[in-house]
Tab-separated table of C-alpha atoms in Angstrom:
chain	number	residue	atom	x	y	z
O	1	MET	CA	52.697	-29.620	-84.101
O	2	GLY	CA	50.693	-32.013	-86.468
O	3	LEU	CA	47.027	-31.727	-86.890
O	4	LYS	CA	46.061	-34.383	-84.410
O	5	SER	CA	48.328	-32.757	-82.084
O	6	ILE	CA	46.103	-29.702	-82.287
O	7	ILE	CA	42.827	-31.358	-82.293
O	8	HIS	CA	43.962	-33.108	-78.999
O	9	LEU	CA	44.994	-29.947	-77.453
O	10	ILE	CA	41.597	-28.057	-78.360
O	11	GLN	CA	39.935	-31.044	-76.524
O	12	SER	CA	41.878	-30.476	-73.569
O	13	PHE	CA	40.473	-27.468	-72.732
O	14	GLY	CA	37.670	-27.615	-70.158
O	15	LEU	CA	33.992	-26.139	-70.500
O	16	ARG	CA	35.056	-23.141	-68.388
O	17	TYR	CA	37.373	-22.019	-70.898
O	18	TRP	CA	35.045	-22.642	-74.050
O	19	LEU	CA	32.016	-20.793	-72.230
O	20	PHE	CA	34.538	-17.810	-71.490
O	21	ILE	CA	35.805	-17.567	-74.642
O	22	LEU	CA	31.962	-17.789	-76.255
O	23	PHE	CA	31.228	-15.075	-73.517
O	24	GLY	CA	34.231	-12.786	-74.908
O	25	GLY	CA	33.233	-13.293	-78.316
O	26	ILE	CA	29.719	-12.063	-77.801
O	27	PHE	CA	30.095	-9.399	-75.882
O	28	GLY	CA	33.686	-7.948	-77.861
O	29	ARG	CA	31.104	-8.236	-80.982
O	30	SER	CA	28.369	-6.612	-79.348
O	31	TYR	CA	30.509	-3.518	-79.371
O	32	GLY	CA	32.051	-4.227	-82.649
O	33	SER	CA	28.414	-4.384	-84.071
O	34	PHE	CA	27.464	-0.918	-82.288
O	35	ARG	CA	30.591	0.624	-83.813
O	36	SER	CA	29.641	-0.542	-87.391
O	37	PHE	CA	26.120	1.280	-87.266
O	38	ALA	CA	26.787	3.945	-84.822
O	39	PRO	CA	26.744	6.904	-87.187
O	40	LEU	CA	23.705	6.001	-88.810
O	41	CYS	CA	22.021	5.693	-85.206
O	42	PHE	CA	23.405	9.272	-84.354
O	43	GLN	CA	21.912	10.810	-87.547
O	44	LYS	CA	18.705	9.274	-87.862
O	45	ARG	CA	17.958	8.768	-84.061
O	46	PHE	CA	19.383	12.082	-82.701
O	47	GLY	CA	19.525	14.433	-86.079
O	48	PHE	CA	23.599	14.684	-85.865
O	49	THR	CA	25.423	15.154	-88.983
O	50	PHE	CA	27.974	12.608	-90.422
O	51	GLU	CA	30.828	14.889	-88.790
O	52	GLU	CA	29.032	14.991	-85.800
O	53	SER	CA	28.586	11.025	-85.521
O	54	LYS	CA	32.224	10.647	-86.253
O	55	TYR	CA	33.164	12.429	-82.961
O	56	PHE	CA	30.496	10.503	-80.632
O	57	LEU	CA	32.730	7.357	-81.990
O	58	LEU	CA	35.871	9.154	-81.436
O	59	LEU	CA	35.291	9.751	-78.108
O	60	ALA	CA	34.146	6.635	-76.932
O	61	GLN	CA	37.736	5.163	-78.555
O	62	ILE	CA	39.664	7.782	-76.915
O	63	CYS	CA	37.817	6.891	-73.433
O	64	THR	CA	38.922	3.276	-74.465
O	65	THR	CA	42.532	4.017	-74.765
O	66	VAL	CA	43.090	6.403	-72.097
O	67	THR	CA	41.231	4.151	-69.321
O	68	THR	CA	43.471	1.014	-70.284
O	69	PRO	CA	46.527	1.882	-68.481
O	70	PHE	CA	44.171	3.001	-65.314
O	71	TYR	CA	42.021	-0.135	-65.462
O	72	SER	CA	45.150	-2.385	-65.474
O	73	ILE	CA	46.245	-1.048	-62.230
O	74	PHE	CA	42.913	-1.214	-60.867
O	75	VAL	CA	42.230	-4.677	-62.053
O	76	LYS	CA	45.683	-5.640	-60.780
O	77	LYS	CA	45.202	-4.492	-57.265
O	78	PHE	CA	41.281	-5.572	-57.023
O	79	GLY	CA	41.767	-8.658	-58.624
O	80	LYS	CA	37.897	-9.739	-59.315
O	81	ARG	CA	38.058	-10.184	-63.138
O	82	ILE	CA	35.097	-12.437	-63.264
O	83	LYS	CA	32.972	-9.931	-60.957
O	84	LEU	CA	34.211	-6.974	-63.121
O	85	LEU	CA	33.195	-8.829	-66.173
O	86	LEU	CA	29.974	-9.120	-65.009
O	87	ILE	CA	29.663	-5.510	-64.267
O	88	CYS	CA	30.596	-4.360	-67.622
O	89	CYS	CA	27.822	-6.588	-69.018
O	90	ALA	CA	25.823	-5.069	-66.399
O	91	PHE	CA	26.147	-1.416	-67.191
O	92	SER	CA	26.746	-2.188	-71.031
O	93	VAL	CA	22.875	-3.402	-71.008
O	94	GLY	CA	21.845	-0.300	-69.359
O	95	ILE	CA	23.815	1.985	-71.810
O	96	PHE	CA	22.026	0.210	-74.849
O	97	ALA	CA	18.716	-0.061	-73.241
O	98	LEU	CA	18.877	3.769	-72.563
O	99	MET	CA	20.229	4.954	-76.032
O	100	PRO	CA	16.997	4.572	-77.936
O	101	THR	CA	15.219	6.859	-75.222
O	102	LEU	CA	18.157	9.906	-75.685
O	103	SER	CA	16.934	12.845	-77.130
O	104	TYR	CA	18.802	15.381	-79.734
O	105	HIS	CA	17.939	18.104	-76.899
O	106	LYS	CA	20.111	16.317	-74.649
O	107	PRO	CA	23.221	15.650	-76.403
O	108	VAL	CA	25.107	15.399	-72.905
O	109	LEU	CA	23.451	12.140	-72.381
O	110	VAL	CA	24.518	10.974	-75.828
O	111	TYR	CA	28.202	12.036	-74.815
O	112	PHE	CA	27.642	10.096	-71.459
O	113	CYS	CA	26.809	6.995	-72.995
O	114	MET	CA	29.720	7.229	-75.251
O	115	VAL	CA	32.364	7.639	-72.283
O	116	VAL	CA	30.761	5.014	-70.648
O	117	PHE	CA	30.894	2.536	-73.830
O	118	GLY	CA	34.573	3.010	-74.338
O	119	SER	CA	35.500	2.787	-70.584
O	120	LEU	CA	33.679	-0.090	-70.464
O	121	TYR	CA	35.121	-1.792	-73.375
O	122	SER	CA	38.826	-1.063	-71.683
O	123	LEU	CA	37.833	-2.565	-68.682
O	124	PHE	CA	36.112	-5.402	-70.389
O	125	LEU	CA	39.581	-6.350	-72.611
O	126	MET	CA	41.413	-5.637	-69.285
O	127	CYS	CA	39.549	-8.377	-67.337
O	128	PHE	CA	39.034	-10.753	-70.186
O	129	TRP	CA	42.573	-11.093	-71.551
O	130	THR	CA	44.218	-11.216	-67.657
O	131	GLU	CA	41.612	-13.813	-67.050
O	132	LEU	CA	42.840	-16.478	-69.207
O	133	PRO	CA	46.070	-17.384	-67.776
O	134	PHE	CA	43.926	-18.849	-64.738
O	135	ILE	CA	41.667	-20.643	-67.068
O	136	CYS	CA	44.256	-22.381	-68.869
O	137	SER	CA	47.437	-24.154	-68.001
O	138	LYS	CA	50.652	-22.654	-68.139
O	139	GLU	CA	51.544	-25.383	-70.858
O	140	ASN	CA	48.461	-24.649	-72.758
O	141	LEU	CA	48.463	-20.834	-72.419
O	142	ALA	CA	50.207	-19.642	-75.503
O	143	PHE	CA	47.514	-21.755	-77.525
O	144	GLY	CA	44.752	-20.549	-75.436
O	145	TYR	CA	45.548	-16.807	-76.331
O	146	GLY	CA	46.069	-17.974	-79.738
O	147	PHE	CA	42.764	-19.431	-80.281
O	148	SER	CA	40.977	-16.850	-78.212
O	149	GLY	CA	41.979	-14.443	-81.049
O	150	PHE	CA	41.049	-16.972	-83.515
O	151	VAL	CA	37.425	-17.043	-82.141
O	152	ALA	CA	37.247	-13.214	-82.157
O	153	HIS	CA	38.587	-12.465	-85.507
O	154	LEU	CA	36.047	-15.576	-86.671
O	155	SER	CA	33.396	-13.783	-85.128
O	156	ASP	CA	34.938	-10.505	-87.070
O	157	LEU	CA	34.011	-12.051	-90.411
O	158	VAL	CA	30.668	-13.143	-89.224
O	159	THR	CA	29.020	-10.152	-87.252
O	160	PRO	CA	29.317	-7.733	-90.053
O	161	ASN	CA	27.111	-9.949	-92.585
O	162	ILE	CA	24.624	-10.043	-89.598
O	163	VAL	CA	24.606	-6.877	-88.840
O	164	GLY	CA	24.197	-6.079	-92.683
O	165	GLN	CA	21.038	-8.283	-92.716
O	166	ILE	CA	19.529	-6.217	-89.968
O	167	ILE	CA	20.419	-2.854	-90.898
O	168	LYS	CA	19.142	-1.310	-94.058
O	169	PRO	CA	20.477	2.473	-94.367
O	170	ASN	CA	17.345	3.824	-96.496
O	171	ASN	CA	15.041	2.216	-93.264
O	172	GLU	CA	14.470	5.012	-91.088
O	173	GLY	CA	14.039	2.467	-88.168
O	174	SER	CA	16.863	0.117	-89.370
O	175	TYR	CA	19.357	1.418	-86.538
O	176	GLN	CA	16.613	0.005	-84.098
O	177	ASN	CA	17.289	-3.608	-84.950
O	178	GLY	CA	20.857	-2.743	-84.874
O	179	LEU	CA	20.326	-1.544	-81.043
O	180	LEU	CA	18.014	-4.258	-80.304
O	181	PHE	CA	21.196	-6.705	-81.977
O	182	THR	CA	23.368	-5.181	-79.623
O	183	LEU	CA	21.167	-5.039	-76.603
O	184	VAL	CA	20.584	-9.050	-77.046
O	185	SER	CA	23.933	-9.936	-77.747
O	186	LEU	CA	25.194	-8.074	-74.340
O	187	ILE	CA	22.041	-9.894	-72.703
O	188	LEU	CA	23.390	-13.255	-73.949
O	189	SER	CA	26.903	-12.715	-72.868
């Protein structure tokens, strides 16, 4: 397959595909950006040690891992992937809007946010990747998956630079800029 064929294939994807990929990239990177500064947030905002901060992220990752098989069954039975993606966005905005209001004296709420964070990310991934076959034609599906992965990896290259510019580890309030970036990204998606 030559360069002309690839360009023609890229042009053949409709607006729905490109908007969906843009949505997925923004939503996915908002979660990735949060994970990059979360330990700083937990230390500065809630007063947790670095060790304690790592466990909050571990809890989110465990929830993502454990809920994935259950969500696969749920998504197969429920089938409303786009509605579920919108629900993921709405609840994620709520979680990240709630984060700055939480207190060190109520760590249960921080645990709750991380459980929901991990679970929503799992549901998002399940819905996103299973929706692609309904957006791409059968002939272009493999390329649609591949290009979706390319866009995700491209955003992986860009997001750390953006987060690095807005997060200043020596600045007490810098995690707030990161939370704001995450929240704005989720609202955009």
